Amino acid sequence: MPPIATSFTIISLPIILVAVVYQLRFPDLDQMFFLLPNFLVFKIIQNIFSKTYCYASIETLSPGTSYVDCFSVLDGKFSRVFMDDTSHKLTKDAREGHVIPGLWDGHGHLLRYGELMNSVNLFGTRSMDDVKERLLRYKAGHKEAGTSDQWLRGIGWDQANFEGRWPVASDLEISETFKDMYIMLDRVDVHCVWVSEKVLALLPSPLPEIPGGEIPAEGVFCDNSIDIVTQFYPRPGKERKAKFLKDAMLDLNKLGIVGMHDAGVFPSELELYKELVSDEDWSLRIYAMLECETRNTFCPEDAVKFNDSDGRLFVRSVKLFADGALGSWGSAMIEPYMDKPESKGSLLVNGTTLAKLAKDWARTGFQVNIHAIGDLANKLSVEAFTSAYDVLCPALTQRECQAQHRFRIEHSQVIHPDQQRQMLLMGIIPSIQPTHATSDMAYAEARLGKRRTEQEAYRMRSLLPLNPVLGSDFPVESANIFEGIYAAVTRRSPRTGLDADGGTEGWYSEETLSLKEALEGFTSNPAYGAFLEGKAGVIQTGAYADWVVLDEPLQALSMESLRILTVRETWVGGKMVYKRPEPDGIVF
Ligand SMILES: *[C@@H]1O[C@H](CO)[C@@H](O)[C@H](O)[C@H]1NC(C)=O
Ligand SMILES: *[C@@H]1O[C@H](CO)[C@@H](O)[C@H](O)[C@H]1NC(C)=O
Ligand SMILES: [Zn+2]
């Protein structure tokens, strides 16, 4: 038991007992007579055990008091948030810097992020030669990678950088050593893998045709076809996965991130999470979406709700998948692609099944979060939710039912105006990645055409009344939330500072958010999307004591400086989990 609770119990239990006895004997007596001393004892203990922090400014994101300069922390939560009039700033409690609430990424993949940190980073490669060079360099430093037990893994290639040609398995035979290696490299959007000849040799021949899957070249497998390969992939063992997790957490803490929504965690991985969550170095809050071993199924034996006592792991949601990604023409569209008129992409599940799954999962008390990119996938998701409301809460309005179940659409990328209206009407939560818009803007209009891009694609402001949950989809994009905020506020690439035309106007700039709206998208909105409103993403009494210290107040920064912003400190549950190293060479 935490010290405060122990002390309070010891001191106030006798008082309460006496109060109860007196209350029974003299029912007319004013209860305040006993409650007041109890309250005072509580306050005194609170003051003894709590720790106070004062900063130059604190942006709370709490309605009412948006700026304060001090807070106290007790048992990992804010116990008092206040303006200090007595110029506390001169006392021991005073600290340098400006505070915002701890940041949350509303959609990421923690294990894959950690795995990426332990594999070849191919992001930003501009040619096949670039890819080869990085592979050679990585292998030189990681002799163990590439065996049949531990395949060499990488992520970040894009055939658009290979003069439009899909890569093939033999491209990976870079040297004699590489000829014998097991290699699996994820496309930049993780919707395709590219494998070596050794891996190909493991697979059945002829390769099976899988609905919702594609094999665009010898050695490349997209969407559902990826399963053909992954069934032979030696999944990393527990120890390696534990390392992936801890590496990822530390790296995210460096970026000011205190929590994330983990968008698809297998039951066996959840077991590992539960095992590790009480470790001292578990420094991130995780809202995990369960993903059944078999995609798009109902797996009630794994539908176990969970939360630990410190608020570091929450399990009460499930991830389903309606379609694939836009980059590989895998997202399911109502009308054909402009640059591939014979195709409308493909659904990974039909509407009937999706609706049934939504109902089954919601009945077990799980929030249903559906991955939907194309406008057909978004349409089916909205329809699945709508049909579920009637069964789940016959006595409530659809809006009330939605508020209770908080169904979400992950990505919400291309949405027909009809479904945008429906979402707004019912309150369906969009989970949006602002950097997807700026990463895809180079080709999105070619895929979708002018009208669809203008009316349907990458909505932000249009969906603002729904308090969109913002995220990055790391490791698909950089996990740096300030880059996400930049993309949302400017609709320009945080990498180049430019829009699709190479200008600074912003790509469909009518969809931009304000800085405050974007910040809420990475704090209070993900809190609501995870049933943690009032507990996370806000600095107020009773909330988790999570905060980030910046050099300047966020609102005072120029937009361009967001692209290079670093945080001074990150605190989770009243504990500092990251402190920026002092620049070398400063002598006091
Ligand atoms: C988590 O579980 C504890 C019991 O272990 C409970 O008291 C607490 O309210 C739960 N927190 C949330 C946010 O569900
Ligand atoms: C939807 O998919 C399920 C499972 O694959 C199948 O049994 C069912 O017949 C399909 N329904 C329709 C209307 O296509
Ligand atoms: Zn994702």
Coordinates of C-alpha atoms and ligand atoms in Angstrom, one line a residue:
M1 CA 0.0 0.0 0.0
P2 CA 1.3 3.5 -0.7
P3 CA 2.5 5.4 2.3
I4 CA -0.2 8.0 2.2
A5 CA -2.9 5.5 2.3
T6 CA -1.2 3.6 5.2
S7 CA -0.7 6.7 7.3
F8 CA -4.2 7.9 6.6
T9 CA -5.7 4.6 7.6
I10 CA -3.7 4.4 10.8
I11 CA -4.5 7.9 12.0
S12 CA -8.1 8.3 10.9
L13 CA -9.5 4.8 11.4
P14 CA -10.0 5.4 15.2
I15 CA -11.6 8.8 14.4
I16 CA -14.0 7.1 11.9
L17 CA -14.9 4.4 14.4
V18 CA -15.6 6.9 17.1
A19 CA -17.7 8.8 14.6
V20 CA -19.7 5.8 13.7
V21 CA -20.4 4.8 17.3
Y22 CA -21.4 8.4 18.2
Q23 CA -23.6 8.6 15.0
L24 CA -25.4 5.5 16.1
R25 CA -25.9 6.7 19.7
F26 CA -26.7 10.3 18.9
P27 CA -28.3 10.3 15.4
D28 CA -28.9 14.1 15.6
L29 CA -25.3 15.0 15.9
D30 CA -23.7 16.9 13.1
Q31 CA -21.4 14.7 11.1
M32 CA -19.2 17.5 10.3
F33 CA -18.1 17.4 13.9
F34 CA -16.1 14.3 13.0
L35 CA -15.5 14.6 9.3
L36 CA -13.7 17.9 9.7
P37 CA -10.8 16.6 11.9
N38 CA -10.5 13.7 9.5
F39 CA -10.3 16.0 6.6
L40 CA -7.6 18.1 8.3
V41 CA -5.6 15.0 9.2
F42 CA -5.8 13.9 5.5
K43 CA -4.6 17.3 4.3
I44 CA -1.7 17.3 6.8
I45 CA -0.6 13.9 5.7
Q46 CA -1.0 14.9 2.1
N47 CA 1.3 17.8 2.6
I48 CA 4.0 15.8 4.4
F49 CA 4.2 13.1 1.6
S50 CA 3.5 15.1 -1.5
K51 CA 6.2 16.8 -3.5
T52 CA 5.7 20.2 -5.1
Y53 CA 7.1 21.4 -8.5
C54 CA 7.0 24.9 -9.8
Y55 CA 7.9 25.9 -13.3
A56 CA 8.0 29.1 -15.3
S57 CA 4.7 28.1 -16.8
I58 CA 2.4 25.0 -16.9
E59 CA -0.1 24.5 -19.6
T60 CA -2.7 22.2 -18.1
L61 CA -5.2 21.6 -21.0
S62 CA -7.7 21.5 -18.2
P63 CA -10.9 23.4 -18.7
G64 CA -11.1 26.4 -16.4
T65 CA -7.4 26.8 -15.4
S66 CA -5.4 26.6 -18.6
Y67 CA -2.2 28.0 -17.1
V68 CA -0.7 27.6 -13.6
D69 CA 2.8 27.5 -12.3
C70 CA 2.9 24.8 -9.6
F71 CA 1.6 21.3 -8.9
S72 CA 2.0 18.8 -6.2
V73 CA 2.4 15.1 -6.8
L74 CA 1.4 12.3 -4.5
D75 CA 1.4 8.5 -5.2
G76 CA 2.1 9.1 -8.9
K77 CA -0.9 11.5 -9.4
F78 CA -1.4 15.2 -9.3
S79 CA -2.7 16.0 -5.8
R80 CA -2.8 19.8 -6.2
V81 CA -2.6 22.1 -9.2
F82 CA -2.3 25.8 -8.4
M83 CA -1.1 29.3 -9.1
D84 CA 1.5 30.3 -6.6
D85 CA 1.2 34.0 -5.5
T86 CA 3.9 33.9 -2.9
S87 CA 6.7 33.9 -5.5
H88 CA 7.5 30.3 -4.8
K89 CA 9.8 30.6 -7.7
L90 CA 12.6 31.6 -5.3
T91 CA 12.2 28.4 -3.2
K92 CA 13.5 24.9 -3.5
D93 CA 10.4 23.9 -5.5
A94 CA 11.2 26.2 -8.4
R95 CA 12.4 24.5 -11.6
E96 CA 13.4 25.7 -15.0
G97 CA 11.4 25.2 -18.1
H98 CA 7.8 25.2 -19.4
V99 CA 5.5 22.3 -18.9
I100 CA 2.8 20.6 -21.0
P101 CA 0.9 17.4 -20.2
G102 CA 2.7 14.2 -21.1
L103 CA 2.2 13.3 -24.8
W104 CA 0.3 10.3 -26.1
D105 CA 0.5 8.7 -29.5
G106 CA -3.0 7.5 -30.4
H107 CA -1.8 4.8 -32.8
G108 CA 1.6 3.1 -32.9
H109 CA 3.2 -0.3 -32.8
L110 CA 5.5 -0.7 -29.9
L111 CA 7.1 -4.1 -30.5
R112 CA 7.6 -3.4 -34.2
Y113 CA 9.2 -0.1 -33.2
G114 CA 11.6 -1.9 -30.9
E115 CA 12.2 -4.5 -33.5
L116 CA 13.1 -1.7 -36.0
M117 CA 15.5 -0.3 -33.5
N118 CA 17.1 -3.7 -33.7
S119 CA 17.1 -4.1 -37.5
V120 CA 18.2 -2.3 -40.6
N121 CA 16.6 1.1 -41.0
L122 CA 15.8 1.6 -44.7
F123 CA 13.8 4.8 -44.3
G124 CA 14.9 7.5 -46.6
T125 CA 16.8 5.2 -49.0
R126 CA 16.6 6.8 -52.5
S127 CA 17.8 3.8 -54.7
M128 CA 18.5 0.1 -54.7
D129 CA 22.2 1.0 -54.2
D130 CA 21.3 2.9 -51.0
V131 CA 19.4 -0.2 -49.8
K132 CA 22.3 -2.5 -50.5
E133 CA 24.8 -0.2 -48.8
R134 CA 22.7 -0.1 -45.6
L135 CA 22.3 -3.8 -45.6
L136 CA 26.1 -4.4 -46.0
R137 CA 26.8 -1.9 -43.3
Y138 CA 24.3 -3.4 -40.9
K139 CA 25.5 -6.9 -41.5
A140 CA 29.1 -5.8 -40.7
G141 CA 28.0 -4.8 -37.3
H142 CA 25.5 -7.6 -36.6
K143 CA 27.2 -10.9 -37.5
E144 CA 24.4 -12.9 -36.0
A145 CA 21.6 -11.5 -38.2
G146 CA 20.4 -13.5 -41.2
T147 CA 20.5 -17.1 -39.9
S148 CA 17.4 -19.4 -40.2
D149 CA 16.7 -18.7 -36.4
Q150 CA 17.2 -15.0 -36.6
W151 CA 16.4 -13.5 -39.9
L152 CA 17.8 -10.2 -40.9
R153 CA 15.0 -7.7 -40.6
G154 CA 14.6 -4.3 -42.0
I155 CA 11.9 -1.7 -42.8
G156 CA 11.5 1.4 -45.0
W157 CA 12.0 0.5 -48.7
D158 CA 9.7 1.9 -51.3
Q159 CA 9.6 0.6 -54.9
A160 CA 8.9 4.2 -56.0
N161 CA 12.6 4.8 -55.3
F162 CA 13.6 1.8 -57.6
E163 CA 12.5 3.6 -60.7
G164 CA 9.0 2.2 -60.2
R165 CA 10.2 -1.4 -60.5
W166 CA 9.2 -3.9 -57.7
P167 CA 12.3 -5.4 -56.1
V168 CA 12.9 -9.2 -56.4
A169 CA 14.5 -11.8 -54.2
S170 CA 17.7 -12.0 -56.2
D171 CA 18.3 -8.3 -55.7
L172 CA 19.3 -9.3 -52.1
E173 CA 22.2 -11.4 -53.2
I174 CA 24.5 -8.5 -52.7
S175 CA 27.6 -10.7 -51.8
E176 CA 28.5 -14.3 -51.3
T177 CA 27.5 -14.0 -47.6
F178 CA 24.2 -12.6 -48.5
K179 CA 23.4 -15.5 -50.8
D180 CA 22.9 -17.7 -47.7
M181 CA 21.0 -15.3 -45.6
Y182 CA 17.4 -15.3 -44.5
I183 CA 16.1 -11.7 -45.0
M184 CA 12.7 -10.1 -44.7
L185 CA 12.3 -6.4 -45.3
D186 CA 9.1 -4.5 -44.7
R187 CA 7.9 -1.9 -47.2
V188 CA 7.7 1.7 -45.9
D189 CA 4.0 1.2 -45.0
V190 CA 4.5 -2.4 -43.7
H191 CA 1.9 -3.6 -46.1
C192 CA 4.4 -5.6 -48.2
V193 CA 7.5 -7.7 -47.4
W194 CA 10.5 -8.4 -49.6
V195 CA 12.4 -11.6 -48.9
S196 CA 15.6 -13.3 -50.0
E197 CA 15.9 -16.5 -52.0
K198 CA 16.6 -18.5 -48.8
V199 CA 13.2 -17.5 -47.5
L200 CA 11.5 -18.1 -50.8
A201 CA 12.9 -21.7 -50.7
L202 CA 10.9 -22.3 -47.5
L203 CA 7.6 -21.5 -49.1
P204 CA 5.1 -23.9 -50.7
S205 CA 5.3 -24.2 -54.5
P206 CA 3.2 -23.1 -56.3
L207 CA 2.5 -20.2 -54.1
P208 CA -1.1 -20.2 -52.9
E209 CA -3.5 -17.5 -54.1
I210 CA -4.9 -15.6 -51.1
P211 CA -7.9 -13.3 -51.2
G212 CA -6.9 -9.8 -50.3
G213 CA -3.3 -10.6 -51.0
E214 CA -0.9 -9.9 -53.8
I215 CA 2.4 -11.1 -55.0
P216 CA 3.6 -8.3 -57.4
A217 CA 7.1 -9.7 -57.9
E218 CA 9.1 -12.8 -57.2
G219 CA 10.0 -12.3 -53.5
V220 CA 7.5 -9.5 -52.7
F221 CA 4.3 -10.3 -50.7
C222 CA 1.6 -7.8 -50.0
D223 CA -1.3 -7.6 -47.5
N224 CA -2.9 -11.0 -46.8
S225 CA -0.2 -12.8 -48.8
I226 CA 2.3 -11.7 -46.2
D227 CA 1.0 -14.6 -44.1
I228 CA 2.5 -17.1 -46.6
V229 CA 5.9 -15.8 -45.4
T230 CA 5.2 -15.1 -41.7
Q231 CA 4.2 -18.6 -41.0
F232 CA 7.8 -19.6 -41.5
Y233 CA 9.2 -16.6 -39.8
P234 CA 11.0 -17.5 -36.5
R235 CA 9.3 -15.1 -34.2
P236 CA 11.7 -13.5 -31.8
G237 CA 11.8 -15.2 -28.4
K238 CA 10.6 -13.6 -25.2
E239 CA 14.0 -12.2 -24.3
R240 CA 14.4 -10.4 -27.5
K241 CA 10.9 -9.1 -27.4
A242 CA 11.4 -7.8 -23.9
K243 CA 14.5 -6.0 -25.2
F244 CA 12.4 -4.6 -28.1
L245 CA 9.9 -3.2 -25.7
K246 CA 12.3 -1.6 -23.3
D247 CA 14.3 -0.1 -26.1
A248 CA 11.2 1.3 -27.7
M249 CA 9.9 2.8 -24.4
L250 CA 13.1 4.6 -23.7
D251 CA 13.3 6.0 -27.1
L252 CA 9.7 7.3 -26.9
N253 CA 10.3 8.8 -23.5
K254 CA 13.0 10.9 -25.1
L255 CA 10.4 12.4 -27.4
G256 CA 8.2 13.4 -24.5
I257 CA 5.8 10.5 -24.9
V258 CA 4.3 9.1 -21.8
G259 CA 1.7 6.8 -23.3
M260 CA 0.6 5.2 -26.5
H261 CA -2.2 3.2 -28.1
D262 CA -0.6 -0.1 -29.3
A263 CA -2.6 -0.8 -32.4
G264 CA -2.6 -4.6 -32.6
V265 CA -1.0 -6.9 -30.0
F266 CA -1.2 -10.7 -30.2
P267 CA -2.5 -12.6 -27.1
S268 CA 1.0 -14.1 -26.5
E269 CA 2.6 -10.7 -26.6
L270 CA 0.0 -9.4 -24.1
E271 CA 1.1 -12.1 -21.8
L272 CA 4.6 -10.8 -22.0
Y273 CA 3.4 -7.3 -21.4
K274 CA 1.6 -8.4 -18.3
E275 CA 4.7 -10.2 -17.1
L276 CA 6.9 -7.1 -17.6
V277 CA 4.5 -4.3 -16.6
S278 CA 5.6 -4.3 -12.9
D279 CA 9.3 -3.9 -13.8
E280 CA 10.9 -0.8 -12.5
D281 CA 12.0 0.3 -16.0
W282 CA 8.6 0.0 -17.6
S283 CA 8.3 3.7 -18.3
L284 CA 5.3 4.0 -20.7
R285 CA 1.6 3.8 -20.4
I286 CA 0.1 1.4 -22.9
Y287 CA -3.4 1.1 -24.1
A288 CA -3.2 -2.1 -26.0
M289 CA -5.6 -3.2 -28.8
L290 CA -5.9 -7.0 -28.8
E291 CA -5.4 -8.6 -32.2
C292 CA -6.5 -12.3 -32.4
E293 CA -3.9 -14.8 -33.7
T294 CA -6.2 -15.1 -36.8
R295 CA -6.9 -11.7 -38.2
N296 CA -10.6 -10.5 -38.1
T297 CA -11.9 -13.2 -35.9
F298 CA -13.7 -13.3 -32.5
C299 CA -11.4 -15.0 -30.0
P300 CA -13.3 -14.9 -26.7
E301 CA -10.8 -17.1 -24.9
D302 CA -8.3 -14.2 -25.3
A303 CA -10.8 -11.4 -24.5
V304 CA -9.5 -10.8 -21.0
K305 CA -9.8 -7.3 -19.8
F306 CA -6.8 -6.1 -17.8
N307 CA -5.3 -3.1 -16.1
D308 CA -2.6 -2.9 -13.6
S309 CA -2.8 -0.8 -10.4
D310 CA -0.3 1.9 -11.6
G311 CA -2.1 2.6 -14.9
R312 CA 0.7 1.3 -17.1
L313 CA -1.2 -1.3 -19.1
F314 CA -4.8 -1.3 -20.2
V315 CA -6.5 -4.0 -22.2
R316 CA -10.1 -3.5 -23.2
S317 CA -10.1 -3.0 -27.0
V318 CA -9.7 -5.0 -30.1
K319 CA -8.2 -4.2 -33.5
L320 CA -9.9 -5.3 -36.7
F321 CA -8.8 -4.7 -40.3
A322 CA -11.1 -3.7 -43.1
D323 CA -8.5 -3.2 -45.9
G324 CA -4.8 -2.5 -46.8
A325 CA -2.8 0.6 -47.6
L326 CA -3.1 3.3 -50.3
G327 CA 0.6 3.1 -51.2
S328 CA 0.2 -0.4 -52.6
W329 CA -3.3 0.1 -54.0
G330 CA -4.5 -2.2 -51.2
S331 CA -7.1 0.1 -49.7
A332 CA -10.7 -0.7 -50.6
M333 CA -12.4 2.1 -52.7
I334 CA -16.0 2.7 -53.8
E335 CA -14.8 3.8 -57.2
P336 CA -11.6 2.6 -59.0
Y337 CA -8.2 4.2 -58.5
M338 CA -7.4 6.9 -61.0
D339 CA -3.9 5.5 -61.7
K340 CA -5.0 1.9 -61.8
P341 CA -8.5 2.0 -63.3
E342 CA -9.0 -1.8 -63.3
S343 CA -8.7 -1.9 -59.5
K344 CA -10.7 -0.8 -56.5
G345 CA -8.3 -2.3 -54.0
S346 CA -9.5 -5.1 -51.8
L347 CA -11.4 -5.6 -48.6
L348 CA -9.9 -8.0 -46.0
V349 CA -13.3 -8.9 -44.7
N350 CA -16.9 -8.5 -46.0
G351 CA -19.5 -6.2 -44.4
T352 CA -21.6 -9.0 -42.9
T353 CA -18.6 -10.4 -41.0
L354 CA -17.3 -7.0 -39.9
A355 CA -20.7 -6.1 -38.4
K356 CA -21.0 -9.5 -36.6
L357 CA -17.4 -9.0 -35.2
A358 CA -18.2 -5.5 -34.0
K359 CA -21.3 -6.9 -32.2
D360 CA -19.5 -9.9 -30.7
W361 CA -16.6 -7.9 -29.4
A362 CA -18.7 -5.0 -28.1
R363 CA -20.8 -7.5 -26.1
T364 CA -17.8 -8.7 -24.3
G365 CA -17.1 -5.1 -23.3
F366 CA -14.4 -4.5 -25.8
Q367 CA -14.0 -1.2 -27.7
V368 CA -13.9 -2.0 -31.4
N369 CA -11.2 -0.2 -33.5
I370 CA -11.2 -0.9 -37.2
H371 CA -8.4 -0.2 -39.6
A372 CA -9.9 1.5 -42.6
I373 CA -8.1 3.5 -45.3
G374 CA -10.2 3.5 -48.4
D375 CA -13.7 5.0 -48.6
L376 CA -15.3 1.6 -49.0
A377 CA -13.6 0.3 -45.9
N378 CA -14.7 3.4 -44.0
K379 CA -18.2 2.9 -45.2
L380 CA -18.3 -0.7 -44.1
S381 CA -16.9 0.3 -40.7
V382 CA -19.5 3.0 -40.1
E383 CA -22.2 0.5 -41.2
A384 CA -20.8 -2.2 -38.9
F385 CA -21.0 0.2 -35.9
T386 CA -24.4 1.5 -36.9
S387 CA -25.9 -2.0 -37.1
A388 CA -24.2 -2.8 -33.7
Y389 CA -25.8 0.1 -31.9
D390 CA -29.3 -1.2 -32.4
V391 CA -28.5 -4.6 -30.9
L392 CA -26.2 -3.3 -28.2
C393 CA -28.3 -0.6 -26.7
P394 CA -31.9 -0.7 -27.9
A395 CA -32.9 1.8 -25.2
L396 CA -30.3 4.5 -26.1
T397 CA -29.9 6.8 -29.1
Q398 CA -27.1 5.8 -31.5
R399 CA -25.0 8.8 -30.2
E400 CA -25.4 7.6 -26.6
C401 CA -24.6 4.1 -27.6
Q402 CA -21.5 5.3 -29.4
A403 CA -20.4 7.3 -26.3
Q404 CA -20.7 4.2 -24.2
H405 CA -18.7 1.9 -26.6
R406 CA -16.4 4.6 -28.2
F407 CA -16.0 2.7 -31.5
R408 CA -13.0 4.0 -33.5
I409 CA -11.8 4.0 -37.0
E410 CA -8.0 3.7 -37.2
H411 CA -6.6 5.9 -40.0
S412 CA -10.0 7.2 -41.3
Q413 CA -8.0 8.2 -44.4
V414 CA -10.4 8.4 -47.3
I415 CA -14.1 8.9 -46.3
H416 CA -17.0 9.5 -48.5
P417 CA -18.9 12.7 -47.6
D418 CA -21.9 10.6 -46.6
Q419 CA -19.9 8.7 -44.0
Q420 CA -18.3 11.9 -42.8
R421 CA -21.8 13.1 -42.0
Q422 CA -22.7 9.9 -40.3
M423 CA -19.6 9.9 -38.2
L424 CA -20.3 13.5 -37.1
L425 CA -23.9 12.6 -36.3
M426 CA -23.0 9.6 -34.2
G427 CA -19.7 10.7 -32.7
I428 CA -17.6 7.8 -34.1
I429 CA -14.0 8.5 -33.2
P430 CA -11.5 9.0 -36.0
S431 CA -7.9 8.0 -35.2
I432 CA -5.8 10.1 -37.6
Q433 CA -2.1 10.3 -38.4
P434 CA -1.2 13.8 -39.6
T435 CA 2.2 12.7 -41.0
H436 CA 0.4 10.1 -43.2
A437 CA -1.2 13.1 -45.0
T438 CA 2.2 14.8 -45.6
S439 CA 4.0 11.5 -46.5
D440 CA 1.2 10.5 -49.0
M441 CA 0.5 13.9 -50.5
A442 CA 3.1 13.3 -53.2
Y443 CA 1.0 10.5 -54.8
A444 CA -2.4 10.6 -53.1
E445 CA -4.0 12.8 -55.7
A446 CA -2.7 10.6 -58.5
R447 CA -4.3 7.6 -56.9
L448 CA -7.6 9.3 -55.9
G449 CA -8.1 12.1 -58.4
K450 CA -8.9 15.7 -57.6
R451 CA -12.5 15.4 -56.4
R452 CA -11.9 12.5 -54.0
T453 CA -8.8 14.2 -52.6
E454 CA -10.6 17.4 -52.1
Q455 CA -13.8 16.0 -50.5
E456 CA -12.7 12.8 -48.9
A457 CA -9.0 12.4 -48.2
Y458 CA -7.0 13.1 -45.0
R459 CA -9.7 15.1 -43.2
M460 CA -8.6 16.8 -40.0
R461 CA -10.6 20.1 -39.6
S462 CA -13.7 18.5 -41.1
L463 CA -13.7 15.9 -38.4
L464 CA -12.5 18.2 -35.6
P465 CA -15.9 18.1 -33.7
L466 CA -15.2 14.4 -33.1
N467 CA -12.1 15.2 -31.1
P468 CA -9.8 13.1 -33.4
V469 CA -7.2 10.9 -31.7
L470 CA -3.9 11.8 -33.4
G471 CA -1.0 9.5 -33.7
S472 CA 2.0 8.6 -35.9
D473 CA 1.6 4.9 -36.7
F474 CA 5.2 4.5 -35.7
P475 CA 7.4 2.8 -36.9
V476 CA 5.7 3.6 -40.3
E477 CA 6.3 7.3 -39.6
S478 CA 8.6 9.0 -37.2
A479 CA 7.4 8.7 -33.6
N480 CA 8.2 12.4 -32.9
I481 CA 4.9 14.0 -31.9
F482 CA 6.1 17.5 -32.6
E483 CA 6.5 16.5 -36.3
G484 CA 2.9 15.3 -36.1
I485 CA 1.8 18.6 -34.6
Y486 CA 3.7 20.4 -37.3
A487 CA 2.0 18.3 -40.1
A488 CA -1.4 18.9 -38.6
V489 CA -0.9 22.7 -38.2
T490 CA 0.8 23.4 -41.5
R491 CA -0.1 20.4 -43.7
R492 CA 3.5 20.5 -44.8
S493 CA 6.1 17.8 -44.5
P494 CA 8.0 18.1 -41.2
R495 CA 11.0 16.7 -43.1
T496 CA 11.2 19.3 -45.8
G497 CA 8.9 22.1 -44.5
L498 CA 7.2 22.0 -47.9
D499 CA 3.8 21.0 -49.3
A500 CA 3.1 18.7 -52.3
D501 CA 3.9 21.5 -54.8
G502 CA 7.1 22.4 -53.1
G503 CA 5.5 25.5 -51.6
T504 CA 4.7 26.6 -48.1
E505 CA 0.9 27.1 -48.5
G506 CA 0.1 23.7 -47.1
W507 CA -1.5 20.7 -48.8
Y508 CA -5.3 21.3 -48.8
S509 CA -4.6 23.8 -46.0
E510 CA -8.4 24.2 -45.2
E511 CA -7.9 21.0 -43.2
T512 CA -5.2 22.4 -40.9
L513 CA -5.7 22.4 -37.1
S514 CA -4.6 25.0 -34.7
L515 CA -1.7 24.3 -32.4
K516 CA -4.0 23.8 -29.4
E517 CA -6.3 21.5 -31.3
A518 CA -3.3 19.4 -32.5
L519 CA -1.9 19.3 -29.0
E520 CA -5.3 18.1 -27.7
G521 CA -5.1 15.4 -30.4
F522 CA -2.0 14.1 -28.8
T523 CA -3.2 14.4 -25.2
S524 CA -6.8 14.7 -24.1
N525 CA -8.3 13.2 -27.2
P526 CA -6.3 9.9 -27.0
A527 CA -7.2 9.9 -23.3
Y528 CA -10.9 9.9 -24.2
G529 CA -10.3 7.3 -26.9
A530 CA -8.9 5.0 -24.3
F531 CA -11.5 5.7 -21.5
L532 CA -8.9 7.6 -19.6
E533 CA -10.4 11.1 -19.7
G534 CA -9.5 13.2 -16.7
K535 CA -6.7 10.7 -15.9
A536 CA -4.3 11.2 -18.8
G537 CA -3.3 14.0 -21.2
V538 CA -4.2 16.7 -18.7
I539 CA -2.7 18.3 -15.6
Q540 CA -5.4 18.4 -13.0
T541 CA -6.0 17.0 -9.5
G542 CA -6.4 13.2 -9.6
A543 CA -4.7 12.7 -13.1
Y544 CA -1.6 10.7 -13.6
A545 CA 1.4 12.9 -12.8
D546 CA 2.8 12.8 -16.3
W547 CA 4.4 15.8 -17.8
V548 CA 7.0 17.1 -20.3
V549 CA 9.4 20.0 -19.7
L550 CA 10.2 22.3 -22.7
D551 CA 12.7 25.2 -23.0
E552 CA 10.0 27.6 -24.2
P553 CA 6.2 27.6 -23.9
L554 CA 4.8 25.7 -26.8
Q555 CA 2.5 28.5 -27.8
A556 CA 5.4 30.9 -28.0
L557 CA 7.4 28.7 -30.5
S558 CA 7.5 29.4 -34.2
M559 CA 6.1 26.6 -36.3
E560 CA 9.4 25.9 -38.0
S561 CA 11.1 25.4 -34.7
L562 CA 8.7 22.4 -34.0
R563 CA 10.6 20.5 -36.6
I564 CA 13.8 20.5 -34.5
L565 CA 12.3 20.7 -31.0
T566 CA 13.7 18.5 -28.3
V567 CA 12.3 18.0 -24.8
R568 CA 14.3 18.7 -21.6
E569 CA 12.6 16.2 -19.4
T570 CA 9.8 13.6 -19.4
W571 CA 8.0 12.5 -16.3
V572 CA 5.7 9.5 -15.9
G573 CA 3.8 8.9 -12.6
G574 CA 5.9 11.5 -10.8
K575 CA 9.2 9.9 -11.9
M576 CA 11.6 11.4 -14.3
V577 CA 12.1 8.9 -17.1
Y578 CA 14.2 11.1 -19.4
K579 CA 16.5 14.0 -19.0
R580 CA 18.2 15.6 -22.0
P581 CA 22.0 15.5 -21.6
E582 CA 23.6 18.8 -21.0
P583 CA 25.6 20.0 -24.1
D584 CA 29.2 19.0 -23.7
G585 CA 31.8 21.6 -22.9
I586 CA 29.8 23.7 -20.4
V587 CA 31.8 24.3 -17.3
F588 CA 30.4 25.9 -14.2
Ligands
LIG1 C1 -7.2 -0.5 -12.5 O1 -7.4 -1.5 -11.6 C2 -7.5 -1.2 -10.3 C3 -7.5 -2.4 -9.4 O2 -6.3 -3.1 -9.6 C4 -8.6 -0.3 -10.1 O3 -8.7 0.1 -8.7 C5 -8.6 0.9 -11.0 O4 -9.7 1.7 -10.9 C6 -8.4 0.5 -12.4 N1 -8.1 1.7 -13.2 C7 -8.7 1.9 -14.4 C8 -8.3 3.1 -15.1 O5 -9.5 1.1 -14.9
LIG2 C1 -18.7 -13.0 -45.8 O1 -17.6 -13.7 -45.4 C2 -17.9 -14.9 -44.7 C3 -16.6 -15.5 -44.1 O2 -15.6 -15.4 -45.1 C4 -18.7 -15.8 -45.6 O3 -19.0 -17.0 -44.9 C5 -19.9 -15.1 -46.0 O4 -20.6 -16.0 -47.0 C6 -19.6 -13.8 -46.7 N1 -20.9 -13.1 -46.9 C7 -21.1 -12.5 -48.0 C8 -22.4 -11.8 -48.1 O5 -20.4 -12.5 -49.0
ZN3 ZN -0.9 0.9 -37.6

